[in-house]
Short mmCIF file of C-alpha atoms in Angstrom, two decimals:
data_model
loop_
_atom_site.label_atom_id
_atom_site.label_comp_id
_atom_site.label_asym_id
_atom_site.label_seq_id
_atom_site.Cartn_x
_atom_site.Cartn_y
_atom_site.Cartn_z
CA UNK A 1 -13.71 35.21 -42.84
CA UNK A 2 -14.54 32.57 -45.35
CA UNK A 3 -13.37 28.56 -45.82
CA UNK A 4 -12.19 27.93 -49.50
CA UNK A 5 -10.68 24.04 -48.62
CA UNK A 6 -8.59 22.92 -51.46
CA UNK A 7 -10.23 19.45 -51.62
CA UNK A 8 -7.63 16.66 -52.31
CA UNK A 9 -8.95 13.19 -53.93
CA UNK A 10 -8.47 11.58 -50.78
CA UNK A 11 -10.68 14.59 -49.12
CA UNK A 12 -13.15 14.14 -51.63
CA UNK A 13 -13.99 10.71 -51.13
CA UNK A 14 -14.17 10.85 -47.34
CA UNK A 15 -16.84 13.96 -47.54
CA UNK A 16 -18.62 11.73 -50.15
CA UNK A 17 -19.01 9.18 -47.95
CA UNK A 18 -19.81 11.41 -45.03
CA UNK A 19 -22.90 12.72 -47.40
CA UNK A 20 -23.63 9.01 -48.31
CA UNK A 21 -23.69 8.67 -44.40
CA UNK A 22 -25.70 11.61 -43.62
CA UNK A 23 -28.53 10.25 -46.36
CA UNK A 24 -28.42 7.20 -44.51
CA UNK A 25 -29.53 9.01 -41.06
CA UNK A 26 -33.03 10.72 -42.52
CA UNK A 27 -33.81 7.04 -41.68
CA UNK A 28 -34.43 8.78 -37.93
CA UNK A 29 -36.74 11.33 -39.83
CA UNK A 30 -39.25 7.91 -40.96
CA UNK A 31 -38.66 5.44 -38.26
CA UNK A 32 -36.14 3.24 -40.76
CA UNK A 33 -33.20 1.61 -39.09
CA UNK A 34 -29.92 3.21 -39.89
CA UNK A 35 -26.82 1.05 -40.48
CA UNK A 36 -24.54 0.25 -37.60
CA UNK A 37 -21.14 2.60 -37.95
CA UNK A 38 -17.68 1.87 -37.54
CA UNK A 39 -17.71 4.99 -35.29
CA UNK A 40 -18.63 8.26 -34.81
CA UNK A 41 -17.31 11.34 -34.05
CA UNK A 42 -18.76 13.36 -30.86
CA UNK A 43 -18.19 17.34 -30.27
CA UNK A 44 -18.53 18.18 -26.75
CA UNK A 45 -19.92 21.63 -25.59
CA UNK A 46 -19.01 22.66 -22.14
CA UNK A 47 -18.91 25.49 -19.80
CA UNK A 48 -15.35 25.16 -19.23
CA UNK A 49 -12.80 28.24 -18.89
CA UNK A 50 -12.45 30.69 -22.17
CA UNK A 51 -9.16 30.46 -21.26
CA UNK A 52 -8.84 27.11 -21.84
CA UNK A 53 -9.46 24.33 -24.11
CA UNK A 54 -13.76 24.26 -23.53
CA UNK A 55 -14.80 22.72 -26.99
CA UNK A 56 -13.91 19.03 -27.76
CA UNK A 57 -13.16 16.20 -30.42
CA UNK A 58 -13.93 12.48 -28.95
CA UNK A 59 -13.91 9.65 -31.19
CA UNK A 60 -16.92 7.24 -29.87
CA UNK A 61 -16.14 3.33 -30.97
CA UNK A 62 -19.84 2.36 -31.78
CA UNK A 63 -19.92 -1.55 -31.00
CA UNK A 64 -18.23 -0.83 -27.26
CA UNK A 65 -18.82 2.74 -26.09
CA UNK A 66 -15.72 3.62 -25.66
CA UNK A 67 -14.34 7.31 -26.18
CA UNK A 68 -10.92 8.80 -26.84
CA UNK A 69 -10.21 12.29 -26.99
CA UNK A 70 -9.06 13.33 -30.25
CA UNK A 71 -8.69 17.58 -30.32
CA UNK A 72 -9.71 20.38 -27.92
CA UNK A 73 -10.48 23.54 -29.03
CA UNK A 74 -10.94 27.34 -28.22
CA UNK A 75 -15.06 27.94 -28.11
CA UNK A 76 -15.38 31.36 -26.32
CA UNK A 77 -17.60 31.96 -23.49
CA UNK A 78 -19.47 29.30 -22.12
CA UNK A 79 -19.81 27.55 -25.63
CA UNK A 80 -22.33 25.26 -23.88
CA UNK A 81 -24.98 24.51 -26.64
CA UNK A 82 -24.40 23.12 -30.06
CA UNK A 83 -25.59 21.69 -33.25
CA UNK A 84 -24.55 20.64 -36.68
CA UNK A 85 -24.87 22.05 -40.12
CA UNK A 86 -27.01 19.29 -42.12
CA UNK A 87 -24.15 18.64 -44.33
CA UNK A 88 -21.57 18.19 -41.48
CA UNK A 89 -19.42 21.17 -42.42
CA UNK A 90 -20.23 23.71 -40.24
CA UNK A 91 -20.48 23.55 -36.68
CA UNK A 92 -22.34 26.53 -34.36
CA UNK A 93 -21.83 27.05 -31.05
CA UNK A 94 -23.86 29.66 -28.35
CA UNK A 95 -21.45 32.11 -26.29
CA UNK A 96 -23.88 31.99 -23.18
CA UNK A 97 -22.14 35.08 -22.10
CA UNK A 98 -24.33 37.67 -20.36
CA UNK A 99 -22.45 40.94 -22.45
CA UNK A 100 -21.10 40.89 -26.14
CA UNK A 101 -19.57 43.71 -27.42
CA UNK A 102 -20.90 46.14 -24.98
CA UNK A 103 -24.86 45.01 -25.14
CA UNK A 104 -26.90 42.39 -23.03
CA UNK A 105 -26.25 39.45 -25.63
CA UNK A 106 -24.41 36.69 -25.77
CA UNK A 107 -23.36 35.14 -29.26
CA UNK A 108 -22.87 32.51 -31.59
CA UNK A 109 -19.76 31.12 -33.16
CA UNK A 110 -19.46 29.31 -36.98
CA UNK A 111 -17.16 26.62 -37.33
CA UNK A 112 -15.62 25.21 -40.69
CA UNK A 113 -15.01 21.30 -39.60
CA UNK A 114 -12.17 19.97 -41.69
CA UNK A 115 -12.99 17.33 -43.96
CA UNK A 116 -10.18 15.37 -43.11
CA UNK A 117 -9.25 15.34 -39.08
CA UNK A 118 -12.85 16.80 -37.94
CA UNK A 119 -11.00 20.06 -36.50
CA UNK A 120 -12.61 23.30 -35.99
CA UNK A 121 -11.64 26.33 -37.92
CA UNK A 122 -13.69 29.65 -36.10
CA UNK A 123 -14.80 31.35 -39.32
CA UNK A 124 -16.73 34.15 -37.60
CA UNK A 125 -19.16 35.50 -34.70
CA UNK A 126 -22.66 37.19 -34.14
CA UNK A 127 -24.59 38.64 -31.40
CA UNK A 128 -27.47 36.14 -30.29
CA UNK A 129 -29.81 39.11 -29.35
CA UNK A 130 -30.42 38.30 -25.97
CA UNK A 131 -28.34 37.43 -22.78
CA UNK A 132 -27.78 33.70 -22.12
CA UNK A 133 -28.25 31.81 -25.12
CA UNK A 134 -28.64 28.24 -24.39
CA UNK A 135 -30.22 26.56 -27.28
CA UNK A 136 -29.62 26.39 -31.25
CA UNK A 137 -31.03 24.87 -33.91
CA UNK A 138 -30.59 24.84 -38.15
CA UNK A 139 -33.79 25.08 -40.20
CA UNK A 140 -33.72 21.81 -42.18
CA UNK A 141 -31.73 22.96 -45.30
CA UNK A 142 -29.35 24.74 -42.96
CA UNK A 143 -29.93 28.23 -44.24
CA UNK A 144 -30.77 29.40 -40.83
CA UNK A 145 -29.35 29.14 -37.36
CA UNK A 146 -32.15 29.67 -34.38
CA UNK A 147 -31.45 30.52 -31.05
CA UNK A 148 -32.85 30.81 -27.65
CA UNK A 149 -31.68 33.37 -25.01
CA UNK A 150 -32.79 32.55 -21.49
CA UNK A 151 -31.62 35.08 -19.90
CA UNK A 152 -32.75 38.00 -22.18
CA UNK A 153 -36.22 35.98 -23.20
CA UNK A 154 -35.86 36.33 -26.78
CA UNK A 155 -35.44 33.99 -30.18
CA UNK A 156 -33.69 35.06 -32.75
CA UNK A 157 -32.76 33.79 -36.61
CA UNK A 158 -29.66 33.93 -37.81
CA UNK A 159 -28.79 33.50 -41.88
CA UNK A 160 -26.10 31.21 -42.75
CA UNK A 161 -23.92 32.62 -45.67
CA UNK A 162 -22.80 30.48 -48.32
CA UNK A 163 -19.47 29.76 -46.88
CA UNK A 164 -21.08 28.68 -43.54
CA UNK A 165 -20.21 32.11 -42.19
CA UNK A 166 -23.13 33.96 -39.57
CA UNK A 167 -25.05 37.13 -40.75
CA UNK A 168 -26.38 39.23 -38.29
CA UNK A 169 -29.98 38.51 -36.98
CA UNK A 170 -33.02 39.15 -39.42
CA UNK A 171 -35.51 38.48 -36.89
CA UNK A 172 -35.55 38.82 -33.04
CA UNK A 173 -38.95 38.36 -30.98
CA UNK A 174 -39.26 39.40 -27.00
CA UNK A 175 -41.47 37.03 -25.31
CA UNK A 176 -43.05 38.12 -22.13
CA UNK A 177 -45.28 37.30 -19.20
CA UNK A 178 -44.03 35.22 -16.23
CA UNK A 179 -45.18 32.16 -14.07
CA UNK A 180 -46.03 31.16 -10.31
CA UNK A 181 -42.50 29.13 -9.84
CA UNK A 182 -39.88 31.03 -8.25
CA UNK A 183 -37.93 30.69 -11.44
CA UNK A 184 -40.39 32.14 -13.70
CA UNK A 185 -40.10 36.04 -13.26
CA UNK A 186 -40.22 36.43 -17.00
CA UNK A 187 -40.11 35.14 -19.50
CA UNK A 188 -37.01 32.49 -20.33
CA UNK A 189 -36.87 30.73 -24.22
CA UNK A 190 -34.98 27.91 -23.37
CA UNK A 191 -35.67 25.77 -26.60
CA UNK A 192 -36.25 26.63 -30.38
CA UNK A 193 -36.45 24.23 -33.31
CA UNK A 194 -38.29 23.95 -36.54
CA UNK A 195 -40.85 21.13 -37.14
CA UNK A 196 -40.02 17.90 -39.26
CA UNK A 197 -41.94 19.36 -42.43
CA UNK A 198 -39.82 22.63 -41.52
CA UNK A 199 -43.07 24.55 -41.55
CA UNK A 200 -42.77 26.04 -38.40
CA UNK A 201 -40.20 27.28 -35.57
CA UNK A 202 -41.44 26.25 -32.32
CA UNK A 203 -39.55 28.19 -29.21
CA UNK A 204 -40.33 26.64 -25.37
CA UNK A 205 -40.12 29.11 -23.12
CA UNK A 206 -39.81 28.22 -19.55
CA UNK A 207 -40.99 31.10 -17.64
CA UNK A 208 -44.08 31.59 -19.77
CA UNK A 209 -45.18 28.66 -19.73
CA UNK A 210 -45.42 28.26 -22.87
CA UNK A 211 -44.22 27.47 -26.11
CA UNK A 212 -44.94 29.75 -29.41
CA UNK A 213 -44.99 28.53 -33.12
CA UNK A 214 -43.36 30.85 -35.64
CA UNK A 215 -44.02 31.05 -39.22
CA UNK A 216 -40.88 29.88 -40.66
CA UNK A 217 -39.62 30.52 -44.54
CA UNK A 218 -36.33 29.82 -46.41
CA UNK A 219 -35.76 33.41 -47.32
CA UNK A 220 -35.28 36.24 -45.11
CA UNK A 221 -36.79 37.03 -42.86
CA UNK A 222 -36.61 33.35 -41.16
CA UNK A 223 -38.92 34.25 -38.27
CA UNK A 224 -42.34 35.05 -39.22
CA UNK A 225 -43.22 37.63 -35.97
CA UNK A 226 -45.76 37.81 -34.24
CA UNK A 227 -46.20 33.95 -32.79
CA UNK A 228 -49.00 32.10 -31.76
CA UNK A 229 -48.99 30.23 -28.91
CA UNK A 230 -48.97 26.44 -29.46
CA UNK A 231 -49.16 25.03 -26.43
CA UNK A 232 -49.61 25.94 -22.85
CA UNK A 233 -48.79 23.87 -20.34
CA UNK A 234 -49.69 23.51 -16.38
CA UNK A 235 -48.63 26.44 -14.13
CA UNK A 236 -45.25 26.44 -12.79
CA UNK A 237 -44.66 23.45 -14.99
CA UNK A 238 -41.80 24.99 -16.74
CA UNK A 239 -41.65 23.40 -20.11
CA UNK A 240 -37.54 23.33 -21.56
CA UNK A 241 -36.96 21.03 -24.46
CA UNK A 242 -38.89 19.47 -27.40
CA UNK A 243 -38.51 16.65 -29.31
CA UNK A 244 -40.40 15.10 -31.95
CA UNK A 245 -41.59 11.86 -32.74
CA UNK A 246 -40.17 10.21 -35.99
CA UNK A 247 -43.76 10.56 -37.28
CA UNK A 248 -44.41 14.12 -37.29
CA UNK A 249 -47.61 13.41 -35.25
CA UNK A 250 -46.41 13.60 -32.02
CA UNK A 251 -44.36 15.70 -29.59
CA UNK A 252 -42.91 15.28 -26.23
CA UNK A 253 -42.51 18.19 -24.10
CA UNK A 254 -39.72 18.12 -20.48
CA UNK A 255 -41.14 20.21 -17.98
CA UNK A 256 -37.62 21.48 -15.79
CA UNK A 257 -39.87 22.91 -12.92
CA UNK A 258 -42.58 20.07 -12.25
CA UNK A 259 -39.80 17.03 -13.37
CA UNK A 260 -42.81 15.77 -15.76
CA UNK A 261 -42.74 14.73 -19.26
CA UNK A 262 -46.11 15.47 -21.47
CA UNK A 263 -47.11 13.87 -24.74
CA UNK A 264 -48.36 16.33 -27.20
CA UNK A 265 -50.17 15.21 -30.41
CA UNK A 266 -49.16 17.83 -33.60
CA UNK A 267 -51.17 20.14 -35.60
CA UNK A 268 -48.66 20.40 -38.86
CA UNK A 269 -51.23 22.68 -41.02
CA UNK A 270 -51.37 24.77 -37.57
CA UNK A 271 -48.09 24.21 -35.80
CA UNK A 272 -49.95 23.46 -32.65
CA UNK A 273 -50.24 20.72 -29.74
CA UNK A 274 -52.65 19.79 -28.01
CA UNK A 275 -51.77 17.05 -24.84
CA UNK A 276 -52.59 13.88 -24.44
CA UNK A 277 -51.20 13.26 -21.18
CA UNK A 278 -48.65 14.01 -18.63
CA UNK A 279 -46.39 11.36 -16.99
CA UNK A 280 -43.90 11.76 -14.03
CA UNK A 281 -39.99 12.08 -15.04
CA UNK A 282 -39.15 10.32 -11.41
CA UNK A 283 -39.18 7.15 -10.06
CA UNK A 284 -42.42 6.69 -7.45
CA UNK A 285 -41.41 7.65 -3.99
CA UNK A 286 -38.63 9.97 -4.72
CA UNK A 287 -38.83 13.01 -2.70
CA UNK A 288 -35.98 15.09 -3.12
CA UNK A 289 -34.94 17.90 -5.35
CA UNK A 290 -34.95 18.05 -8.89
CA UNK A 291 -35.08 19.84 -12.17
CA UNK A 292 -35.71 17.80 -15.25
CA UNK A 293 -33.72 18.50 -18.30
CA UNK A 294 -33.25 16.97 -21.60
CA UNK A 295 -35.56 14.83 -23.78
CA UNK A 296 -34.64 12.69 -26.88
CA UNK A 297 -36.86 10.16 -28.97
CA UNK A 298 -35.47 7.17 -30.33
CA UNK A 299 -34.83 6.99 -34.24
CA UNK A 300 -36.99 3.93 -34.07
CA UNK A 301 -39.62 6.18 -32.15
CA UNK A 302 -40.40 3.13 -29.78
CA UNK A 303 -39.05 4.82 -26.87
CA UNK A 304 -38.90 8.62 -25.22
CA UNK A 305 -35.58 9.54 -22.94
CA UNK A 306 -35.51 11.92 -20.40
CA UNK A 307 -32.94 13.35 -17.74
CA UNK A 308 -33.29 14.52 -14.07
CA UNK A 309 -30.95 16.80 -12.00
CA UNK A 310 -31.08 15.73 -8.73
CA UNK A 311 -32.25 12.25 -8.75
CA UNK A 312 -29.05 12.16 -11.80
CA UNK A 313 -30.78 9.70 -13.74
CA UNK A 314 -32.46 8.99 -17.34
CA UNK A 315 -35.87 7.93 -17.63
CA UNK A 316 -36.56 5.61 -20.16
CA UNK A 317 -40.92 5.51 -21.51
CA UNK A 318 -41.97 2.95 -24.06
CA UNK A 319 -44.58 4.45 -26.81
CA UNK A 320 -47.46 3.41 -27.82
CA UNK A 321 -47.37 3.04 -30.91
CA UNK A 322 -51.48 3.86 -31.54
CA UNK A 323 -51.87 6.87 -28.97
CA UNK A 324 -48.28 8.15 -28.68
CA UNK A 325 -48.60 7.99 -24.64
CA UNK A 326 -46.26 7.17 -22.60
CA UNK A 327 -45.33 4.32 -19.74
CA UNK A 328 -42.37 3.90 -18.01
CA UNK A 329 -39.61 1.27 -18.84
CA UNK A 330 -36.46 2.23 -16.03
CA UNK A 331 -34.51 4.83 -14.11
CA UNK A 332 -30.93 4.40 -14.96
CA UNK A 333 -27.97 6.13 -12.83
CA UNK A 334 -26.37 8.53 -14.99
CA UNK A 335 -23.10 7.83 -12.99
CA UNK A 336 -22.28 11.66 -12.15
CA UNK A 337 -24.17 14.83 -11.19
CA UNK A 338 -26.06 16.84 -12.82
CA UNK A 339 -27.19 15.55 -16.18
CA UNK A 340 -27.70 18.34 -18.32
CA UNK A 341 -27.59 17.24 -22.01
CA UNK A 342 -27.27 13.32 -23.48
CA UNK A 343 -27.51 12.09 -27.01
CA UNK A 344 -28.32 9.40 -28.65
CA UNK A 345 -26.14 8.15 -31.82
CA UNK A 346 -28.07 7.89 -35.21
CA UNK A 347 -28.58 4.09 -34.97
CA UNK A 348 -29.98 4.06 -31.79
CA UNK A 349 -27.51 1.66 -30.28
CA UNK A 350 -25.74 3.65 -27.98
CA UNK A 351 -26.59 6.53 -25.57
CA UNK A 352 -23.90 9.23 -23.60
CA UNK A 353 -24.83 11.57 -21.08
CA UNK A 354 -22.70 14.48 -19.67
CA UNK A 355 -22.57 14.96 -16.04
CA UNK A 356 -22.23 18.87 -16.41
CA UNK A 357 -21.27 19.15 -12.38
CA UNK A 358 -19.20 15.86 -12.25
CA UNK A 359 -17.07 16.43 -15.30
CA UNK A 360 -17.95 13.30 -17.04
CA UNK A 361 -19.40 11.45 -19.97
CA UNK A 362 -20.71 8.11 -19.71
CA UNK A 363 -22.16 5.86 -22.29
CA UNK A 364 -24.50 3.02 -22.79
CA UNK A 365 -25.62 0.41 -24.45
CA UNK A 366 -29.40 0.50 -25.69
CA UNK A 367 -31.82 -2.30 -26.24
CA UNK A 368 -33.17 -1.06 -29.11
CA UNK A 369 -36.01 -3.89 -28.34
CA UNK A 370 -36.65 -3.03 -24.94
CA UNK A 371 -35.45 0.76 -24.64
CA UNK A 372 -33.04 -0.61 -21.70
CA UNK A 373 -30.03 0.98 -21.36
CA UNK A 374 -26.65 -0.65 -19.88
CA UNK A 375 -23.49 1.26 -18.83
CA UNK A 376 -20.86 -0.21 -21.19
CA UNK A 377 -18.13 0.53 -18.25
CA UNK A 378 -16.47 3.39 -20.65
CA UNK A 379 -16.53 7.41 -19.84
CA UNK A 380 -14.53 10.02 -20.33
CA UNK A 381 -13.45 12.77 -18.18
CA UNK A 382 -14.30 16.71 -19.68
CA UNK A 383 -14.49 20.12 -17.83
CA UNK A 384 -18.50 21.09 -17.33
CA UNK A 385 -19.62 19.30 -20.51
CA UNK A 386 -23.35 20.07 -21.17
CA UNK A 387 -23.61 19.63 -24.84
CA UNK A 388 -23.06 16.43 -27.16
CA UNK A 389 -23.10 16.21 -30.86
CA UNK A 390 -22.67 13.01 -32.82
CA UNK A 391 -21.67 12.48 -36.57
CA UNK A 392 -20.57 9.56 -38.47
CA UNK A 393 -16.56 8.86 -38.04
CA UNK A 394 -15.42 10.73 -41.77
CA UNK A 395 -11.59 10.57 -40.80
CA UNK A 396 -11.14 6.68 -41.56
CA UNK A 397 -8.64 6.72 -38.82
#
């Protein structure tokens, strides 16, 4: 299937200033404050019912925090992870099914977004090329989709066709090997995403250990095989997601298995790390369980976020701004269970977490000074959200 819109004036001039909006945001890529919105537009991913509305519209009011539901939609299977074309017209979602079409695979779903209501149009579907995908990423001029399969252990890259439609995989790797942690039998990539300079792929992989840096190239194929390894962290650690600093320089790595976050300073001509220190994700004192999950850096790059399962809060760490380590600034109740995914918006004013086991989204307000986060006393109620995606408010509505 393909999308050939026909683009009314009207149409026209809202995508233009979407564009103008979107060249606004690389501001996150250099540190530069982005202009406050009017709104924004959020896309929830959840593991709701196939049967059922599991893919959602919200309309986020950016001076209050307030959401209102706008659409739901049909996702498939568990559409639980997503992420955004660069130009805001395509949307991709995992299926983090454990079978597709008669294989161990799950898959991933394109989207057309309509330029005018911010509705989502299925255009087609893949095979991910390994069971339980959980994580996907665009290389940085969105010809490429990258994925991570938990379950089956593998990365794959996925072309992107002109009309935002899904090719089948050009380039699959198996990573194997295993860990002392229960949960690290074998391998599990739980995280893939290119570098700022778009140089390199680098896939986290949980059971390993480990996280491997890929050659990566505009044309086909987008995975240069085999990997080195970039990074390997502490035993049993469990490393899950990555984020980079604004700078390039630095990295910061959530461990799911130790609830630790490490600070990792970046090789860009080698698309390597090497640490420069590990901090806890919990507050002193706390004993209980816990699995750490999700890790953002603020588009000023003053401060690191972090979530915990168990404890159901967000960590908040100031940088330094010389040596990219890391102290702690607060815990913060997330309000719900099981924090799974948050985001922050572009302009680093406001921050919303999904309580995957709770059914809820909360949001705050950020200090963008301080790195303090307040609840702004709005939330919304979704089935299993663990997936948030935020874009500037194109509708005018």
């Amino acid at each position: 299937m393909s999308l050939s819109p026909t683009w009314s004036r009207r149409a026209f001039l809202q995508r233009t200033a979407l564009l103008t909006a979107g060249a606004l945001l690389t501001g996150c890529a250099t540190g530069r404050t982005v202009r406050p919105a009017v709104g924004w537009l959020l896309y929830v991913g959840t593991y709701g019912p196939a049967e059922q509305d599991n893919l959602f519209l919200y309309r986020l009011h950016a001076r209050t925090g307030e959401l209102s539901r706008v659409a739901g939609f049909r996702g498939g299977t568990r559409p639980g992870y997503l992420a955004l074309a660069p130009d805001h017209r395509h949307l991709y979602a995992v299926n983090a099914s454990q079978e597709f079409q008669g294989r161990s695979s799950g898959s991933v779903r394109a989207f057309a977004i309509d330029p005018r209501t911010g509705g989502l149009t299925l255009l087609n579907e893949q095979a991910s090329e390994g069971a339980g995908p959980c994580y996907l990423s665009l290389t940085p001029a969105g010809h490429g989709v990258l994925v991570a399969n938990y379950a089956g252990g593998t990365v794959s890259a996925l072309p992107v066709l002109p009309g935002g439609e899904l090719a089948a995989a050009t380039a699959i790797d198996q990573h194997t090997g295993s860990g002392p942690h229960k949960n690290q039998d074998r391998a599990h990539a739980h995280c893939i995403l290119p570098n700022p300079a778009g140089r390199y792929a680098l896939a986290v992989d949980l059971g390993t250990d480990q996280i491997l840096s890929y050659a990566l190239l505009p044309g086909s194929p987008l995975l240069q095989v085999p990997p080195k390894t970039a990074f390997t962290a502490q035993p049993g650690a469990g490393p899950r997601h990555l984020a980079f600093h604004p700078n390039g320089r630095w990295a910061y790595v959530i461990n799911e298995l130790n609830s630790t976050i490490s600070a990792l300073a970046y090789d860009a001509a080698a698309g390597t790390f090497t640490e420069l220190h590990t901090v806890s994700a919990l507050p002193t004192g706390f004993a209980g369980p816990n699995s750490s999950a999700d890790i953002h850096v603020s588009p000023n790059g003053r401060f690191v976020y972090g979530s915990n399962r168990g404890h159901d809060s967000l960590v908040v760490l100031a940088v330094d701004a010389r040596t990219g380590h890391l102290a702690v600034v607060q815990h913060v109740s997330t309000q719900g269970q099981t924090p799974r995914n948050f985001a922050l918006s572009p302009d680093g004013r406001l921050l919303l977490v999904a309580n995957q086991n709770s059914d809820s989204i909360f949001s705050y307000h950020v200090d963008v000074k301080t790195g303090r986060l307040t609840p702004t006393g709005f939330s919304a109620t979704v089935p299993a959200p663990v997936c948030l995606r935020l874009l500037p408010d194109f509708t005018g509505r």
